[in-house]
PDB file of C-alpha atoms in Angstrom:
ATOM      1  CA  MET A   1     108.824  26.533  66.180  1.00 71.00           C
ATOM      2  CA  THR A   2     107.658  28.268  63.031  1.00 87.00           C
ATOM      3  CA  TYR A   3     108.819  29.176  59.573  1.00 93.00           C
ATOM      4  CA  CYS A   4     107.422  32.282  57.892  1.00 96.00           C
ATOM      5  CA  VAL A   5     108.602  34.003  54.727  1.00 98.00           C
ATOM      6  CA  ALA A   6     107.394  37.104  52.883  1.00 98.00           C
ATOM      7  CA  MET A   7     108.682  38.449  49.558  1.00 98.00           C
ATOM      8  CA  LEU A   8     108.470  41.955  48.090  1.00 98.00           C
ATOM      9  CA  LEU A   9     108.344  41.827  44.292  1.00 98.00           C
ATOM     10  CA  ASP A  10     107.814  44.248  41.449  1.00 98.00           C
ATOM     11  CA  ASP A  11     104.581  42.344  40.742  1.00 98.00           C
ATOM     12  CA  GLY A  12     103.348  42.257  44.347  1.00 98.00           C
ATOM     13  CA  LEU A  13     103.812  40.194  47.496  1.00 98.00           C
ATOM     14  CA  VAL A  14     104.030  36.516  48.462  1.00 98.00           C
ATOM     15  CA  PHE A  15     103.437  35.431  52.073  1.00 98.00           C
ATOM     16  CA  GLY A  16     103.822  31.910  53.477  1.00 97.00           C
ATOM     17  CA  ALA A  17     103.746  30.230  56.883  1.00 96.00           C
ATOM     18  CA  ASP A  18     103.668  26.737  58.273  1.00 93.00           C
ATOM     19  CA  THR A  19     100.977  25.854  60.812  1.00 91.00           C
ATOM     20  CA  ARG A  20     102.744  23.700  63.383  1.00 84.00           C
ATOM     21  CA  THR A  21     102.920  24.720  67.010  1.00 76.00           C
ATOM     22  CA  ASN A  22     104.314  22.637  69.828  1.00 64.00           C
ATOM     23  CA  ALA A  23     104.944  22.824  73.545  1.00 46.00           C
ATOM     24  CA  GLY A  24     106.808  19.542  73.785  1.00 51.00           C
ATOM     25  CA  VAL A  25     106.955  16.363  71.732  1.00 54.00           C
ATOM     26  CA  ASP A  26     103.422  15.339  72.745  1.00 57.00           C
ATOM     27  CA  GLN A  27     101.856  18.825  72.528  1.00 57.00           C
ATOM     28  CA  ILE A  28     101.615  19.381  68.768  1.00 62.00           C
ATOM     29  CA  ALA A  29      98.801  21.257  67.053  1.00 66.00           C
ATOM     30  CA  SER A  30      98.080  23.304  63.939  1.00 73.00           C
ATOM     31  CA  VAL A  31      97.313  27.032  64.058  1.00 85.00           C
ATOM     32  CA  ARG A  32      97.021  29.745  61.438  1.00 90.00           C
ATOM     33  CA  LYS A  33      99.986  32.130  61.444  1.00 94.00           C
ATOM     34  CA  LEU A  34      98.969  34.069  58.331  1.00 96.00           C
ATOM     35  CA  SER A  35      96.320  36.781  58.732  1.00 96.00           C
ATOM     36  CA  VAL A  36      94.821  38.856  55.926  1.00 97.00           C
ATOM     37  CA  PHE A  37      93.008  42.170  56.395  1.00 96.00           C
ATOM     38  CA  GLY A  38      91.483  43.974  53.473  1.00 93.00           C
ATOM     39  CA  TRP A  39      89.237  46.666  52.157  1.00 92.00           C
ATOM     40  CA  PRO A  40      88.698  45.642  48.513  1.00 94.00           C
ATOM     41  CA  GLY A  41      89.638  48.386  46.100  1.00 95.00           C
ATOM     42  CA  GLU A  42      91.431  50.418  48.772  1.00 96.00           C
ATOM     43  CA  ARG A  43      93.941  48.366  50.781  1.00 97.00           C
ATOM     44  CA  VAL A  44      95.301  44.902  51.528  1.00 98.00           C
ATOM     45  CA  VAL A  45      97.352  44.048  54.632  1.00 98.00           C
ATOM     46  CA  MET A  46      98.903  40.621  55.294  1.00 98.00           C
ATOM     47  CA  LEU A  47     100.542  39.544  58.542  1.00 98.00           C
ATOM     48  CA  LEU A  48     102.785  36.626  59.545  1.00 97.00           C
ATOM     49  CA  SER A  49     103.481  35.803  63.183  1.00 94.00           C
ATOM     50  CA  SER A  50     106.061  33.703  65.005  1.00 91.00           C
ATOM     51  CA  GLY A  51     107.275  33.372  68.572  1.00 85.00           C
ATOM     52  CA  ASN A  52     105.272  32.725  71.726  1.00 82.00           C
ATOM     53  CA  LEU A  53     101.840  31.742  70.426  1.00 84.00           C
ATOM     54  CA  ALA A  54      99.915  33.379  73.276  1.00 83.00           C
ATOM     55  CA  ILE A  55     101.718  36.680  72.644  1.00 86.00           C
ATOM     56  CA  THR A  56     101.287  36.708  68.871  1.00 91.00           C
ATOM     57  CA  GLN A  57      97.644  35.634  69.076  1.00 92.00           C
ATOM     58  CA  ALA A  58      96.979  38.430  71.571  1.00 93.00           C
ATOM     59  CA  ALA A  59      98.612  40.975  69.244  1.00 94.00           C
ATOM     60  CA  VAL A  60      96.596  39.804  66.225  1.00 95.00           C
ATOM     61  CA  THR A  61      93.402  39.832  68.289  1.00 95.00           C
ATOM     62  CA  LEU A  62      94.100  43.422  69.379  1.00 94.00           C
ATOM     63  CA  LEU A  63      94.638  44.448  65.758  1.00 96.00           C
ATOM     64  CA  THR A  64      91.303  42.843  64.866  1.00 95.00           C
ATOM     65  CA  GLU A  65      89.501  44.604  67.724  1.00 95.00           C
ATOM     66  CA  TRP A  66      90.993  47.941  66.672  1.00 94.00           C
ATOM     67  CA  LEU A  67      89.822  47.651  63.048  1.00 93.00           C
ATOM     68  CA  ASP A  68      86.570  49.550  63.524  1.00 87.00           C
ATOM     69  CA  GLY A  69      88.034  52.293  65.696  1.00 81.00           C
ATOM     70  CA  GLU A  70      88.208  55.882  64.505  1.00 80.00           C
ATOM     71  CA  ASP A  71      91.836  56.439  65.559  1.00 80.00           C
ATOM     72  CA  GLU A  72      94.105  56.209  62.516  1.00 79.00           C
ATOM     73  CA  GLU A  73      96.981  55.439  64.887  1.00 84.00           C
ATOM     74  CA  CYS A  74      95.303  52.154  65.865  1.00 91.00           C
ATOM     75  CA  SER A  75      93.130  50.927  62.985  1.00 95.00           C
ATOM     76  CA  LEU A  76      94.650  49.081  60.023  1.00 95.00           C
ATOM     77  CA  TYR A  77      91.681  50.359  58.004  1.00 95.00           C
ATOM     78  CA  LYS A  78      92.329  54.007  58.886  1.00 94.00           C
ATOM     79  CA  ALA A  79      96.115  54.140  58.515  1.00 95.00           C
ATOM     80  CA  ARG A  80      97.150  56.405  55.642  1.00 95.00           C
ATOM     81  CA  THR A  81     100.340  54.531  54.708  1.00 97.00           C
ATOM     82  CA  MET A  82     101.881  51.096  55.176  1.00 98.00           C
ATOM     83  CA  PHE A  83     104.511  52.750  57.370  1.00 97.00           C
ATOM     84  CA  ARG A  84     101.694  53.679  59.750  1.00 97.00           C
ATOM     85  CA  VAL A  85     100.349  50.133  59.480  1.00 97.00           C
ATOM     86  CA  ALA A  86     103.726  48.845  60.683  1.00 97.00           C
ATOM     87  CA  ARG A  87     103.585  51.330  63.575  1.00 97.00           C
ATOM     88  CA  ILE A  88     100.128  50.027  64.526  1.00 97.00           C
ATOM     89  CA  VAL A  89     101.407  46.449  64.542  1.00 97.00           C
ATOM     90  CA  GLY A  90     104.307  47.556  66.736  1.00 96.00           C
ATOM     91  CA  ARG A  91     101.856  49.329  69.038  1.00 95.00           C
ATOM     92  CA  ALA A  92      99.839  46.122  69.433  1.00 94.00           C
ATOM     93  CA  VAL A  93     102.995  44.196  70.348  1.00 93.00           C
ATOM     94  CA  ARG A  94     103.936  46.841  72.921  1.00 92.00           C
ATOM     95  CA  ALA A  95     100.412  46.763  74.374  1.00 91.00           C
ATOM     96  CA  VAL A  96     100.678  43.012  74.906  1.00 89.00           C
ATOM     97  CA  HIS A  97     104.165  43.488  76.385  1.00 82.00           C
ATOM     98  CA  ALA A  98     102.846  46.069  78.857  1.00 83.00           C
ATOM     99  CA  GLU A  99     100.135  43.653  79.948  1.00 77.00           C
ATOM    100  CA  ASP A 100     102.014  40.359  80.039  1.00 65.00           C
ATOM    101  CA  ALA A 101     105.799  40.836  80.089  1.00 64.00           C
ATOM    102  CA  GLU A 102     106.201  41.060  83.872  1.00 71.00           C
ATOM    103  CA  HIS A 103     104.005  38.013  84.453  1.00 74.00           C
ATOM    104  CA  LEU A 104     106.029  36.060  81.887  1.00 64.00           C
ATOM    105  CA  ARG A 105     109.280  37.113  83.568  1.00 75.00           C
ATOM    106  CA  GLN A 106     108.009  35.816  86.888  1.00 69.00           C
ATOM    107  CA  HIS A 107     107.535  32.433  85.224  1.00 72.00           C
ATOM    108  CA  ASN A 108     110.992  32.538  83.566  1.00 72.00           C
ATOM    109  CA  THR A 109     109.462  32.961  80.113  1.00 69.00           C
ATOM    110  CA  ASP A 110     110.875  35.368  77.559  1.00 72.00           C
ATOM    111  CA  PHE A 111     108.649  37.822  75.707  1.00 71.00           C
ATOM    112  CA  SER A 112     109.098  36.380  72.219  1.00 76.00           C
ATOM    113  CA  ALA A 113     107.255  37.744  69.196  1.00 85.00           C
ATOM    114  CA  SER A 114     108.123  38.508  65.602  1.00 91.00           C
ATOM    115  CA  LEU A 115     105.662  39.760  63.015  1.00 96.00           C
ATOM    116  CA  ILE A 116     106.028  40.434  59.320  1.00 98.00           C
ATOM    117  CA  VAL A 117     103.502  42.833  57.820  1.00 98.00           C
ATOM    118  CA  GLY A 118     103.081  43.919  54.233  1.00 98.00           C
ATOM    119  CA  GLY A 119     100.524  45.075  51.746  1.00 98.00           C
ATOM    120  CA  GLN A 120      99.432  48.029  49.696  1.00 98.00           C
ATOM    121  CA  ILE A 121      97.329  51.108  50.382  1.00 98.00           C
ATOM    122  CA  ARG A 122      96.004  53.050  47.414  1.00 97.00           C
ATOM    123  CA  GLY A 123      98.367  55.884  46.564  1.00 97.00           C
ATOM    124  CA  GLU A 124     101.615  54.055  47.327  1.00 97.00           C
ATOM    125  CA  PRO A 125     103.433  50.904  46.148  1.00 98.00           C
ATOM    126  CA  PRO A 126     103.417  47.588  48.037  1.00 98.00           C
ATOM    127  CA  ARG A 127     105.646  47.664  51.114  1.00 98.00           C
ATOM    128  CA  LEU A 128     106.980  45.055  53.532  1.00 98.00           C
ATOM    129  CA  PHE A 129     108.127  45.377  57.173  1.00 98.00           C
ATOM    130  CA  SER A 130     109.582  43.147  59.873  1.00 97.00           C
ATOM    131  CA  VAL A 131     108.346  44.053  63.377  1.00 97.00           C
ATOM    132  CA  TYR A 132     110.373  43.020  66.413  1.00 93.00           C
ATOM    133  CA  ALA A 133     109.290  42.131  69.946  1.00 86.00           C
ATOM    134  CA  ALA A 134     110.071  45.687  71.082  1.00 88.00           C
ATOM    135  CA  GLY A 135     107.582  47.043  68.544  1.00 91.00           C
ATOM    136  CA  ASN A 136     110.234  48.657  66.330  1.00 95.00           C
ATOM    137  CA  PHE A 137     110.609  47.597  62.706  1.00 96.00           C
ATOM    138  CA  ILE A 138     112.623  47.687  59.484  1.00 97.00           C
ATOM    139  CA  GLU A 139     111.461  47.862  55.871  1.00 98.00           C
ATOM    140  CA  ALA A 140     112.358  45.609  52.949  1.00 97.00           C
ATOM    141  CA  SER A 141     113.942  47.058  49.821  1.00 95.00           C
ATOM    142  CA  ALA A 142     115.135  45.994  46.384  1.00 92.00           C
ATOM    143  CA  MET A 143     118.447  44.995  48.001  1.00 92.00           C
ATOM    144  CA  THR A 144     116.701  42.947  50.700  1.00 92.00           C
ATOM    145  CA  PRO A 145     113.394  41.890  49.113  1.00 97.00           C
ATOM    146  CA  TYR A 146     112.316  39.330  51.714  1.00 98.00           C
ATOM    147  CA  PHE A 147     111.917  38.709  55.423  1.00 97.00           C
ATOM    148  CA  GLN A 148     111.844  35.432  57.336  1.00 97.00           C
ATOM    149  CA  SER A 149     110.971  34.586  60.925  1.00 93.00           C
ATOM    150  CA  GLY A 150     111.161  31.494  63.073  1.00 89.00           C
ATOM    151  CA  GLU A 151     113.378  28.634  61.879  1.00 88.00           C
ATOM    152  CA  VAL A 152     114.974  30.584  59.047  1.00 92.00           C
ATOM    153  CA  LYS A 153     118.366  29.024  58.371  1.00 94.00           C
ATOM    154  CA  TYR A 154     117.325  26.068  56.218  1.00 93.00           C
ATOM    155  CA  GLY A 155     115.143  28.015  53.791  1.00 95.00           C
ATOM    156  CA  LYS A 156     117.407  31.051  53.462  1.00 96.00           C
ATOM    157  CA  PRO A 157     120.127  29.805  51.032  1.00 96.00           C
ATOM    158  CA  ILE A 158     117.700  29.167  48.164  1.00 96.00           C
ATOM    159  CA  LEU A 159     116.161  32.625  48.625  1.00 97.00           C
ATOM    160  CA  ASP A 160     119.585  34.272  48.536  1.00 96.00           C
ATOM    161  CA  ARG A 161     120.472  32.445  45.324  1.00 96.00           C
ATOM    162  CA  ILE A 162     117.296  33.000  43.335  1.00 96.00           C
ATOM    163  CA  LEU A 163     115.045  35.733  44.716  1.00 97.00           C
ATOM    164  CA  THR A 164     115.091  39.131  43.010  1.00 97.00           C
ATOM    165  CA  PRO A 165     112.329  41.759  42.901  1.00 97.00           C
ATOM    166  CA  GLN A 166     111.871  40.950  39.200  1.00 97.00           C
ATOM    167  CA  LEU A 167     110.737  37.386  39.892  1.00 97.00           C
ATOM    168  CA  GLY A 168     107.088  36.810  38.928  1.00 97.00           C
ATOM    169  CA  LEU A 169     104.443  35.939  41.507  1.00 97.00           C
ATOM    170  CA  GLY A 170     104.098  32.339  40.340  1.00 97.00           C
ATOM    171  CA  ALA A 171     107.846  31.758  40.376  1.00 98.00           C
ATOM    172  CA  ALA A 172     108.096  33.377  43.811  1.00 98.00           C
ATOM    173  CA  ALA A 173     105.340  31.109  45.159  1.00 97.00           C
ATOM    174  CA  LYS A 174     107.258  28.117  43.796  1.00 98.00           C
ATOM    175  CA  LEU A 175     110.446  29.429  45.417  1.00 98.00           C
ATOM    176  CA  ALA A 176     108.615  29.810  48.740  1.00 97.00           C
ATOM    177  CA  LEU A 177     107.526  26.167  48.587  1.00 97.00           C
ATOM    178  CA  ILE A 178     111.093  25.042  47.864  1.00 97.00           C
ATOM    179  CA  SER A 179     112.231  27.095  50.855  1.00 97.00           C
ATOM    180  CA  PHE A 180     109.604  25.341  52.964  1.00 95.00           C
ATOM    181  CA  ASP A 181     110.689  21.937  51.640  1.00 94.00           C
ATOM    182  CA  SER A 182     114.269  22.591  52.746  1.00 94.00           C
ATOM    183  CA  THR A 183     113.037  23.568  56.204  1.00 94.00           C
ATOM    184  CA  LEU A 184     110.651  20.625  56.557  1.00 92.00           C
ATOM    185  CA  ARG A 185     113.439  18.206  55.682  1.00 90.00           C
ATOM    186  CA  SER A 186     115.776  19.519  58.371  1.00 89.00           C
ATOM    187  CA  ASN A 187     113.554  20.579  61.274  1.00 85.00           C
ATOM    188  CA  ILE A 188     110.645  18.583  62.674  1.00 80.00           C
ATOM    189  CA  SER A 189     109.362  21.584  64.636  1.00 78.00           C
ATOM    190  CA  VAL A 190     108.136  23.084  61.346  1.00 85.00           C
ATOM    191  CA  GLY A 191     105.265  21.217  59.735  1.00 84.00           C
ATOM    192  CA  PRO A 192     102.510  21.318  57.142  1.00 88.00           C
ATOM    193  CA  PRO A 193     100.002  22.342  56.087  1.00 93.00           C
ATOM    194  CA  ILE A 194     101.450  25.527  54.626  1.00 95.00           C
ATOM    195  CA  ASP A 195      99.384  28.682  54.180  1.00 96.00           C
ATOM    196  CA  LEU A 196     100.331  30.698  51.086  1.00 97.00           C
ATOM    197  CA  ALA A 197      98.936  34.048  49.891  1.00 98.00           C
ATOM    198  CA  CYS A 198      99.853  36.015  46.762  1.00 98.00           C
ATOM    199  CA  TYR A 199      98.877  39.636  46.198  1.00 98.00           C
ATOM    200  CA  ARG A 200      99.194  41.253  42.751  1.00 98.00           C
ATOM    201  CA  ARG A 201     100.352  44.870  42.745  1.00 98.00           C
ATOM    202  CA  ASP A 202      97.640  47.504  42.246  1.00 98.00           C
ATOM    203  CA  SER A 203      94.853  44.891  42.184  1.00 98.00           C
ATOM    204  CA  PHE A 204      93.583  45.772  45.685  1.00 97.00           C
ATOM    205  CA  ALA A 205      91.940  42.346  45.653  1.00 97.00           C
ATOM    206  CA  VAL A 206      92.049  40.686  49.075  1.00 96.00           C
ATOM    207  CA  PRO A 207      93.773  37.304  48.601  1.00 95.00           C
ATOM    208  CA  ASP A 208      92.261  34.137  49.971  1.00 94.00           C
ATOM    209  CA  PRO A 209      95.195  32.118  51.377  1.00 95.00           C
ATOM    210  CA  VAL A 210      95.692  28.667  49.912  1.00 96.00           C
ATOM    211  CA  ARG A 211      96.294  25.846  52.386  1.00 95.00           C
ATOM    212  CA  ILE A 212      98.782  23.324  51.027  1.00 95.00           C
ATOM    213  CA  ALA A 213      98.745  19.921  52.697  1.00 94.00           C
ATOM    214  CA  GLU A 214     101.744  17.617  52.743  1.00 89.00           C
ATOM    215  CA  ASP A 215     100.094  15.341  50.158  1.00 93.00           C
ATOM    216  CA  ASP A 216      99.213  18.209  47.796  1.00 95.00           C
ATOM    217  CA  ALA A 217     100.037  17.000  44.280  1.00 97.00           C
ATOM    218  CA  TYR A 218     101.843  20.161  43.177  1.00 97.00           C
ATOM    219  CA  PHE A 219     103.849  20.427  46.405  1.00 96.00           C
ATOM    220  CA  GLN A 220     104.874  16.781  46.112  1.00 96.00           C
ATOM    221  CA  ALA A 221     105.963  17.372  42.511  1.00 97.00           C
ATOM    222  CA  VAL A 222     108.025  20.407  43.524  1.00 96.00           C
ATOM    223  CA  ARG A 223     109.717  18.439  46.298  1.00 96.00           C
ATOM    224  CA  ARG A 224     110.450  15.482  44.023  1.00 97.00           C
ATOM    225  CA  VAL A 225     111.763  17.483  41.058  1.00 97.00           C
ATOM    226  CA  TRP A 226     113.872  19.733  43.290  1.00 96.00           C
ATOM    227  CA  ASN A 227     115.367  16.774  45.169  1.00 96.00           C
ATOM    228  CA  ASP A 228     116.115  14.802  41.988  1.00 97.00           C
ATOM    229  CA  GLY A 229     117.575  17.909  40.345  1.00 97.00           C
ATOM    230  CA  LEU A 230     119.956  18.548  43.223  1.00 96.00           C
ATOM    231  CA  ILE A 231     121.149  14.950  43.157  1.00 97.00           C
ATOM    232  CA  ARG A 232     121.620  15.089  39.381  1.00 97.00           C
ATOM    233  CA  VAL A 233     123.565  18.367  39.492  1.00 96.00           C
ATOM    234  CA  PHE A 234     125.730  17.086  42.354  1.00 95.00           C
ATOM    235  CA  ALA A 235     126.528  13.913  40.425  1.00 97.00           C
ATOM    236  CA  GLY A 236     127.482  16.022  37.385  1.00 96.00           C
ATOM    237  CA  ILE A 237     130.196  17.942  39.226  1.00 96.00           C
ATOM    238  CA  ASP A 238     133.679  16.451  38.929  1.00 96.00           C
ATOM    239  CA  ASP A 239     135.226  15.071  42.084  1.00 95.00           C
ATOM    240  CA  PRO A 240     138.195  17.066  43.446  1.00 94.00           C
ATOM    241  CA  ALA A 241     141.662  16.060  42.282  1.00 90.00           C
ATOM    242  CA  PHE A 242     143.109  15.630  45.774  1.00 89.00           C
TER     243      PHE A 242
END
């Protein structure tokens, strides 16, 4: 399983993903699920992937192979808007589906893929999209400023309580780590290290994702303070009178 989260903020974008993949209790490995494409000064595109690893890796590989093509309907570097970037990602998913879906069906395997893509192209604000296995997609907004994929239910409540577009990048990165902590505590199929990337609006600087290991000092401090704070707040609430 996987947990990915991406946030659309007034100040930019925050992307995070765990790295655990498993095909059974004795088939556990780490893979990168966060990809960054960029043309410094002109565009930044970040991508999160979850679902069947072979499918999502094939889609990301296709996107990489298409980068140097001249067709603006296929190259992330040629697309004129982030909307067209989302369409290209959907096209890559559909291309993999056309190649592999029937073979997967014959082996009783579902075509499972979910990708979150966001970034900024000069001339428009940062944008964020969630792309489904069918290749269609939806866009984030001020009312829904984040997307998740994979094992989403444990990390969602804290996002719903705290996340607003006005939250700063640093605070949003901290919130992402708390969301990951909640997921790690409740689901062993999601595991560290965590890849985290922050993009500041209008910088057009390609972010270098930070890899956060389980023993990272800051991550451990966040987990400890958050846990102790929850216990303290819970203890401070009066018991019911019944």
